[in-house]
Tab-separated table of C-alpha atoms and ligand atoms in Angstrom:
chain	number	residue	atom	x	y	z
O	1	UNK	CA	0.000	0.000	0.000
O	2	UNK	CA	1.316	3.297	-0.894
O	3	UNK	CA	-0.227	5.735	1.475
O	4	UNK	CA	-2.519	8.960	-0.039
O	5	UNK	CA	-0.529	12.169	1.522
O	6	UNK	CA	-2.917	14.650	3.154
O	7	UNK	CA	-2.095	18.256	1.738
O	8	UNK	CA	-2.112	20.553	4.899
O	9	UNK	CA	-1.612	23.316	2.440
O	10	UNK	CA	-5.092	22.666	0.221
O	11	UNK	CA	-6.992	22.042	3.328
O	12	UNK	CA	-5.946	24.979	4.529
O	13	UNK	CA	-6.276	27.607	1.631
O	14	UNK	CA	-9.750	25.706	1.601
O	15	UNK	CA	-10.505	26.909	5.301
O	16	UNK	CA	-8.425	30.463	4.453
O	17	UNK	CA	-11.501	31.479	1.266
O	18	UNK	CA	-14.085	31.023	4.398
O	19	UNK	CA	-12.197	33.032	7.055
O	20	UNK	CA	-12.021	35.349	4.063
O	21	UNK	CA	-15.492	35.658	3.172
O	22	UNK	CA	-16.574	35.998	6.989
O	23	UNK	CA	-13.440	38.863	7.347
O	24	UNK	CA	-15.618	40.540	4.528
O	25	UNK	CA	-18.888	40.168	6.104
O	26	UNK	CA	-17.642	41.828	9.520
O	27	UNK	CA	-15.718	44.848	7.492
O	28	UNK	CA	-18.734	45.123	5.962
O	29	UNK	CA	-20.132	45.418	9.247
O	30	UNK	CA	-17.636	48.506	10.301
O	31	UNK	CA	-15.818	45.667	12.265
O	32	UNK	CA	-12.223	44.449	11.950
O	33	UNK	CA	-10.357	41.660	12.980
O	34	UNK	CA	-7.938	42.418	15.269
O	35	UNK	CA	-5.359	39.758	16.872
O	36	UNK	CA	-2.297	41.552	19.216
O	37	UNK	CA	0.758	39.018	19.388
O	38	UNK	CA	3.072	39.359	21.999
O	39	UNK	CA	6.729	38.477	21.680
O	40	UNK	CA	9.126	38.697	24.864
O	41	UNK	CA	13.132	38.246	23.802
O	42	UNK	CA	14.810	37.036	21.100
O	43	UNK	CA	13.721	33.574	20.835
O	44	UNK	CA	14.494	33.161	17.218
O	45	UNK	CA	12.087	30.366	16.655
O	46	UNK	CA	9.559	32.991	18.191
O	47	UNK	CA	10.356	35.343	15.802
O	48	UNK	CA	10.091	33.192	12.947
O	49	UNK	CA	6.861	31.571	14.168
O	50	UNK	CA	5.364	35.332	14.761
O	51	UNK	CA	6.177	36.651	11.804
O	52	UNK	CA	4.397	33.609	9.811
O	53	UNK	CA	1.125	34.765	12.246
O	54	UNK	CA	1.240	38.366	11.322
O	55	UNK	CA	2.005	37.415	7.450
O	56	UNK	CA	-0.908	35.070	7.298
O	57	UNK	CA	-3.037	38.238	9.187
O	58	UNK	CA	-1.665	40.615	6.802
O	59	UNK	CA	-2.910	38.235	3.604
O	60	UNK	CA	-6.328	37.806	4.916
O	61	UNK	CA	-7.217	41.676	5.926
O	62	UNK	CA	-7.217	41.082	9.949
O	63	UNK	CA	-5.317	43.765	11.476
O	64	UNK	CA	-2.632	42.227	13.708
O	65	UNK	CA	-0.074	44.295	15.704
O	66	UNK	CA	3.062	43.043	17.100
O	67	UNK	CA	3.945	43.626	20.506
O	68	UNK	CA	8.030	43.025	21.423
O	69	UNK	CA	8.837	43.107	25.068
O	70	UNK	CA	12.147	43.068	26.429
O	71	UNK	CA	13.574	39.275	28.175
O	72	UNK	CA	14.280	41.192	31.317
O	73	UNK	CA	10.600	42.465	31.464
O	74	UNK	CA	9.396	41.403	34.929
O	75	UNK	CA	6.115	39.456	35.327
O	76	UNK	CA	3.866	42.079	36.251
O	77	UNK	CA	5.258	44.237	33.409
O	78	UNK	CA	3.723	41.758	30.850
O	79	UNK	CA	0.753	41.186	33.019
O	80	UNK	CA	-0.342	44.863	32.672
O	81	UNK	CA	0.525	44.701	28.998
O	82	UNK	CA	-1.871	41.513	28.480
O	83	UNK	CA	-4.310	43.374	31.095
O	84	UNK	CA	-4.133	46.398	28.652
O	85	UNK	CA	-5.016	44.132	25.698
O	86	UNK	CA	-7.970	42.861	27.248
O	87	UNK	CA	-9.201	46.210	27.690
O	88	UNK	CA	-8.330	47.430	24.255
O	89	UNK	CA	-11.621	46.884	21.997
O	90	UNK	CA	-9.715	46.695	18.322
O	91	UNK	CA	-8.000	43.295	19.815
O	92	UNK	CA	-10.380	40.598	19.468
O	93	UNK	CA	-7.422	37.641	19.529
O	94	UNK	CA	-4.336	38.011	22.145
O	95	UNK	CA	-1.434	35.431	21.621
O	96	UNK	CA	1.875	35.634	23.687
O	97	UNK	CA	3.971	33.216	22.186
O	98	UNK	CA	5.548	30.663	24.032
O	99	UNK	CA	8.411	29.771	25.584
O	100	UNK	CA	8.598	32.846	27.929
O	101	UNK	CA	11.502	33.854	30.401
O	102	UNK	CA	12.168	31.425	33.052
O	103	UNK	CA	11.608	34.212	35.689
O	104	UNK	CA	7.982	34.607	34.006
O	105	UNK	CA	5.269	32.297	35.271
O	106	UNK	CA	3.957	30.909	32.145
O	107	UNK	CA	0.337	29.824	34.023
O	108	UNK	CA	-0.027	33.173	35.061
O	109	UNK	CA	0.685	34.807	31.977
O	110	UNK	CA	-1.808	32.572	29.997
O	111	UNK	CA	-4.870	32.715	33.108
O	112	UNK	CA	-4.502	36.382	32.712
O	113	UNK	CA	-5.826	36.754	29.366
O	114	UNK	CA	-9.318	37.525	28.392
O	115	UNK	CA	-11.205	34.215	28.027
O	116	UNK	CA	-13.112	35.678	25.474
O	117	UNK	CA	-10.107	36.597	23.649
O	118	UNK	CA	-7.876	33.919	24.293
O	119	UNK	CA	-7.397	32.574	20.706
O	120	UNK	CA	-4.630	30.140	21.757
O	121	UNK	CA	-7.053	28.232	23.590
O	122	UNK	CA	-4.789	27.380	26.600
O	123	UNK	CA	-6.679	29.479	29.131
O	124	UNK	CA	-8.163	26.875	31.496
O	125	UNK	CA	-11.984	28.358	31.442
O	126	UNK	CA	-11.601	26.969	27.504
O	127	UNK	CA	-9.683	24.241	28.310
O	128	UNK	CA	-12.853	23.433	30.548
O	129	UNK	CA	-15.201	24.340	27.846
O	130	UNK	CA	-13.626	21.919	25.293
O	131	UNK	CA	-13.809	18.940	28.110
O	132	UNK	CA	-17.079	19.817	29.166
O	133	UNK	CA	-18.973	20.363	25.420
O	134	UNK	CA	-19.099	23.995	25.812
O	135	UNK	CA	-18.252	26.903	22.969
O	136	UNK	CA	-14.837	27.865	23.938
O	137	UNK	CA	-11.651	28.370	21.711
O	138	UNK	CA	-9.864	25.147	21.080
O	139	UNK	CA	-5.825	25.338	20.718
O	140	UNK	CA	-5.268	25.756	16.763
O	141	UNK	CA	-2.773	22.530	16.372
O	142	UNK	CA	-5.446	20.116	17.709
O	143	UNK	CA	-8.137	22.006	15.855
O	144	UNK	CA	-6.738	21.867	12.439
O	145	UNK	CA	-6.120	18.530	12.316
O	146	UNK	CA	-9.623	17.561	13.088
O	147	UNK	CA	-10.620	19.686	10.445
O	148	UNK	CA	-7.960	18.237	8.405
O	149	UNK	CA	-9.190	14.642	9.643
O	150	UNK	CA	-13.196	15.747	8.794
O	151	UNK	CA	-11.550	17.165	5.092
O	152	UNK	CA	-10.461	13.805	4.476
O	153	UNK	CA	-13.849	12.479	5.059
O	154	UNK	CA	-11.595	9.922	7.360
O	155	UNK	CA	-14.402	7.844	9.530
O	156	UNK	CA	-13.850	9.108	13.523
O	157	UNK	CA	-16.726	7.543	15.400
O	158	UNK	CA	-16.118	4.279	16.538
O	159	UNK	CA	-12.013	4.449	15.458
O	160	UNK	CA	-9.586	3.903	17.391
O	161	UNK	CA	-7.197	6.725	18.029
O	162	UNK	CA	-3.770	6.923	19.480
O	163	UNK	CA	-2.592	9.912	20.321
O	164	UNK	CA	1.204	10.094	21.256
O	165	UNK	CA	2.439	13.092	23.696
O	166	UNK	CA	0.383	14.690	26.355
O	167	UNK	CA	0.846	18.019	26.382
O	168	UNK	CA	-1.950	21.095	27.267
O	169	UNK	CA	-1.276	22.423	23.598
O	170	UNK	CA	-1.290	19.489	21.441
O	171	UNK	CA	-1.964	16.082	22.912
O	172	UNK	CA	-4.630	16.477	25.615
O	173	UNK	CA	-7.045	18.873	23.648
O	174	UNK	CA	-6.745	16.296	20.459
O	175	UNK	CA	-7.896	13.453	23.100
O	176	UNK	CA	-10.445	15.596	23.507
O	177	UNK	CA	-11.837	16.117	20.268
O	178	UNK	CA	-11.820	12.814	19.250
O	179	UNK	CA	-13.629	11.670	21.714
O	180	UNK	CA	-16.218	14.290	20.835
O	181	UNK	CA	-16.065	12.881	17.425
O	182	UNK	CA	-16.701	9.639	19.238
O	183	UNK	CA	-13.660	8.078	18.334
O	184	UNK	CA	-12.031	5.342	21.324
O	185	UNK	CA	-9.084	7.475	22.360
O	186	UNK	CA	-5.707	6.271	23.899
O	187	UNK	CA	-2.857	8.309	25.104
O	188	UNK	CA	0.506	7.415	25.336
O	189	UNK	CA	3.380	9.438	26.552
O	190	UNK	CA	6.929	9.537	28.201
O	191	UNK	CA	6.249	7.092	30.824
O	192	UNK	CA	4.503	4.590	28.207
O	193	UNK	CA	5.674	1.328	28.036
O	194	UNK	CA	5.926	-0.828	24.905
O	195	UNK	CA	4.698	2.303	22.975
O	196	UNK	CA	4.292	-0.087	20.073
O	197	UNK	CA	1.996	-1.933	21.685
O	198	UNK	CA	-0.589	0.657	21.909
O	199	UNK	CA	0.644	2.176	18.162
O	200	UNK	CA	-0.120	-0.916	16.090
O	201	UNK	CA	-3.723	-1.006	17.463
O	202	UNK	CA	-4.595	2.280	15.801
O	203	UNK	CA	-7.077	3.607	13.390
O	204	UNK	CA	-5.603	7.005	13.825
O	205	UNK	CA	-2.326	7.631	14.804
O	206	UNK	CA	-1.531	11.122	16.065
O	207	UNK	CA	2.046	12.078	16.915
O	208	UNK	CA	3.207	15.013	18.946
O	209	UNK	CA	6.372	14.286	20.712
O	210	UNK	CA	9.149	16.085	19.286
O	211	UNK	CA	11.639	12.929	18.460
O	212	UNK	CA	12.214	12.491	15.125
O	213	UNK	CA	11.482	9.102	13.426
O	214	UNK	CA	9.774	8.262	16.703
O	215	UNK	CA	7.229	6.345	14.923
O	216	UNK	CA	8.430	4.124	12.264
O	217	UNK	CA	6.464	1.165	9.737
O	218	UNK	CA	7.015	-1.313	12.824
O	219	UNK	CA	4.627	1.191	15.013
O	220	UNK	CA	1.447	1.085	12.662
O	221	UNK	CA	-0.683	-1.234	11.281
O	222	UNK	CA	-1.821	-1.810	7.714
O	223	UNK	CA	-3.805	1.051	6.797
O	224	UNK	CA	-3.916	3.317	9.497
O	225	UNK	CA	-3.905	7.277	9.305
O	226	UNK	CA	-0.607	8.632	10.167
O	227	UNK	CA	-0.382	12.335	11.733
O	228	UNK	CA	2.610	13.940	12.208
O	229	UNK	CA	2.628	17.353	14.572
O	230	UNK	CA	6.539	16.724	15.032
O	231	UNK	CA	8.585	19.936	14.142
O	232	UNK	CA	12.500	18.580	14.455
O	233	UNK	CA	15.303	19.337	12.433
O	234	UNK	CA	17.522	16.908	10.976
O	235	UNK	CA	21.461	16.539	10.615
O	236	UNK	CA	21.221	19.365	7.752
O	237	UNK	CA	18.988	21.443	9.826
O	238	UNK	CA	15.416	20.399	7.323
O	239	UNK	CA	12.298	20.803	9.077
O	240	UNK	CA	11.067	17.014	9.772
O	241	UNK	CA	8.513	15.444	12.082
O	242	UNK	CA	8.800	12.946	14.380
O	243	UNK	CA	7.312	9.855	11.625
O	244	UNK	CA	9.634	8.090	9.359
O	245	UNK	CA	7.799	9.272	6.494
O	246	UNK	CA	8.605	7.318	3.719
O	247	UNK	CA	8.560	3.638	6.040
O	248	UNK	CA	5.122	4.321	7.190
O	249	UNK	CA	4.115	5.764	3.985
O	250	UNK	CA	4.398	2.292	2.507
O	251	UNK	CA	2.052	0.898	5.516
O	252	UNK	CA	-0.577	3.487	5.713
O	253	UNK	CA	-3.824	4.715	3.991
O	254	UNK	CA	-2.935	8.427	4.351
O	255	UNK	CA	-0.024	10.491	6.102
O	256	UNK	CA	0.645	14.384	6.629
O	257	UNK	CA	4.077	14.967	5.389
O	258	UNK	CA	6.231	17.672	7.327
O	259	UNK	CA	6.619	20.582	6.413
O	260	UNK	CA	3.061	20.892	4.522
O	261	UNK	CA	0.839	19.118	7.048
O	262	UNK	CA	-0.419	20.399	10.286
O	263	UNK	CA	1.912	23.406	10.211
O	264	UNK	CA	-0.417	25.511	7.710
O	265	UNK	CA	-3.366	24.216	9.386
O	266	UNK	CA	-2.233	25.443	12.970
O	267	UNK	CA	-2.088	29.504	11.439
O	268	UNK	CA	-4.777	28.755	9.567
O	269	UNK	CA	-7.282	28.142	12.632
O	270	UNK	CA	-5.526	31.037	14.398
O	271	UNK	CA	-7.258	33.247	11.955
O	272	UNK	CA	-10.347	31.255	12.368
O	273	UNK	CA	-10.409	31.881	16.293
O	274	UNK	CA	-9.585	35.508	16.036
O	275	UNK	CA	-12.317	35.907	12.911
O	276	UNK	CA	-14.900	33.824	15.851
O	277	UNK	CA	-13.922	35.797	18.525
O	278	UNK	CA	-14.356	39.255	16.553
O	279	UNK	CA	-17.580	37.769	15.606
O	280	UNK	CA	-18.684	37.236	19.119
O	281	UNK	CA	-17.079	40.802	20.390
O	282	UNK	CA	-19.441	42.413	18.090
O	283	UNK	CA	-22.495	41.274	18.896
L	301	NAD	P1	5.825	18.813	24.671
L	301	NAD	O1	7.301	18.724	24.810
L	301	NAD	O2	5.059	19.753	25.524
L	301	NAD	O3	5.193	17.363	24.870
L	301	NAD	C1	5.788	16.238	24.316
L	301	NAD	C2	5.031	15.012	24.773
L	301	NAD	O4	5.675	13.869	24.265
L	301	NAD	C3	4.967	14.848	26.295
L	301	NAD	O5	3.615	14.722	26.659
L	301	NAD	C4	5.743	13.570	26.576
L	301	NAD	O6	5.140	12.777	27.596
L	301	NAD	C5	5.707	12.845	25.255
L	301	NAD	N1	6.901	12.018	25.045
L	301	NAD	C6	8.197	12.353	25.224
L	301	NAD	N2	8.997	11.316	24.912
L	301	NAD	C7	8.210	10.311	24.524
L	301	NAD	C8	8.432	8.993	24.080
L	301	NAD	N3	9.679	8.499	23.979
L	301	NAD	N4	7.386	8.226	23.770
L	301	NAD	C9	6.125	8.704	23.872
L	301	NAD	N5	5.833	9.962	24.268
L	301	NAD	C10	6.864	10.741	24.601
L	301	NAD	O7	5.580	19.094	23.111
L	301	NAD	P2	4.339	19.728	22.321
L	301	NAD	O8	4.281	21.174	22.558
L	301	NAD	O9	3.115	18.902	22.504
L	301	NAD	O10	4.867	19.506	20.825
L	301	NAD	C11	5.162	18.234	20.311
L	301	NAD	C12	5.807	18.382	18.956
L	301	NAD	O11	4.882	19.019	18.085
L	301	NAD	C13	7.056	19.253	18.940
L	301	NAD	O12	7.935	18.769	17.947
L	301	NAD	C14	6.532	20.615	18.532
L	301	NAD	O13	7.509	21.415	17.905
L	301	NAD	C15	5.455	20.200	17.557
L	301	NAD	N6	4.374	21.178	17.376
L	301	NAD	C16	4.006	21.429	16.102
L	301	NAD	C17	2.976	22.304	15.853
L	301	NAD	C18	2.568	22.554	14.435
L	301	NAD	O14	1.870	23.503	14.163
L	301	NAD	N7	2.977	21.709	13.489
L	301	NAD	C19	2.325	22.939	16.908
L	301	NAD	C20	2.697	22.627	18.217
L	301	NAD	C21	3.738	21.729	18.444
């Protein structure tokens, strides 16, 4: 079997004409999108990952401003900045991109924000929405690959899915979603043992570790769906994921490749959120 590869990039200019057309509706409206990012130091991965947001902003008419605060800032310093935020009615979206300072409480930072504007969807009041069935924002990496899954037309109730890493941003949230897409969800993590084990008896293999060629053919059955959140580098320094691509691509039905798979889709529902969130502000 030679596996079908799932274009993150289609799927996602797909999703992008919608955002688009609902970006219209609320200019139309006298309202515009507005998402504030937040960047403290020099992280250059930060940078780089920023600048994508604010391009992606920039391409689809929401008005995005950048907000660069110096490493040494102290905790309360960015507090008051994210307090200022909330209170600032062009910002419907507020993002401070992580990793922060060590000095900075990272918890804090995040419970600060606005729920209503918290288009990350790590704030615990949407955290607790997600788990509970409520409206809330749902963290973008999680969301676009159910959207990428639903694309796909890939069957979710009653499939098994096993969902590797464990994390607030990627792994618990996508546990989450499945199961409201009444799929049979199993996690597996650090402390897992015989991680194969619990691989090879998925429908639906999400991975979201950050070890390259983690999962390999020997890892997934015949005709399982393969997806790969991994963002490593290799020997040369290429963006790669944490699948052996091409030994599971001769095992599976379909695979996201990296780069080109949930990457776009992750920006892409970051302009969904703050597009929702404006939509909901201006009620
Ligand atoms: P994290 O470090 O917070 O969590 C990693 C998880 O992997 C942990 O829950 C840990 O228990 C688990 N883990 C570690 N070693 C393991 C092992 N040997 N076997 C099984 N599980 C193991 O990472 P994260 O923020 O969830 O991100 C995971 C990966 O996804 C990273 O490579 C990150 O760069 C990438 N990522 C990509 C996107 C995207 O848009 N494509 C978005 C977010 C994260």
């Amino acid at each position: 079997m030679s596996a079908s590869i799932i274009d993150g990039k289609k799927i996602s200019q797909h999703m992008r004409e919608k955002i688009e057309n609902k970006v219209m509706t609320l200019k139309n409206s006298g309202v515009t999108p507005g998402l504030a990012v937040v960047l403290v130091g020099d992280n250059q991965a930060s940078k780089t990952y920023v600048s994508m947001k604010q391009k992606a902003c920039e391409k689809h008419s929401i008005y995005s401003t950048l907000i660069r605060l110096d490493e040494e800032i102290s905790e309360q310093g960015l507090l008051d900045k994210v307090i200022e935020l909330n209170n600032d009615s062009a910002i419907h979206g507020i993002l401070v991109q992580l990793p922060l300072p060590s000095h900075i409480d990272e918890t804090k930072v995040i419970e600060t924000i606005d729920p209503s504007k918290d288009v990350d969807g790590f704030h615990p009041i949407n955290a607790g929405r997600l788990m509970t069935g409520g409206d809330g924002f749902v963290p973008c990496t999680p969301y676009g690959i159910i959207e990428m899954l639903k694309y796909e037309n890939i069957e979710l109730a009653g499939a098994h899915a096993v969902i590797v890493g464990r994390s607030n941003i990627v792994g618990k949230p996508m546990g989450q979603l499945l199961l409201k897409e009444h799929a049979t969800v199993t996690y597996c993590h650090s402390k897992t043992k015989d991680l194969a084990c619990h691989t090879k008896q998925a429908d639906i293999i999400i991975a979201a570790v950050g070890i390259r060629e983690l999962i390999t053919k020997e890892h997934i059955k015949e005709g399982a769906v393969v997806i790969d959140v991994g963002m490593n580098r290799d020997d040369e320094g290429k963006l790669c994921g944490d699948v052996d691509f091409q030994g599971c691509s001769s095992k599976a039905q379909a695979i996201t490749p990296v780069p080109g798979g949930v990457g776009p889709m992750t920006i892409t529902m970051l302009l969904a959120n703050t597009v929702k969130s404006a939509e909901k502000h201006s009620l």
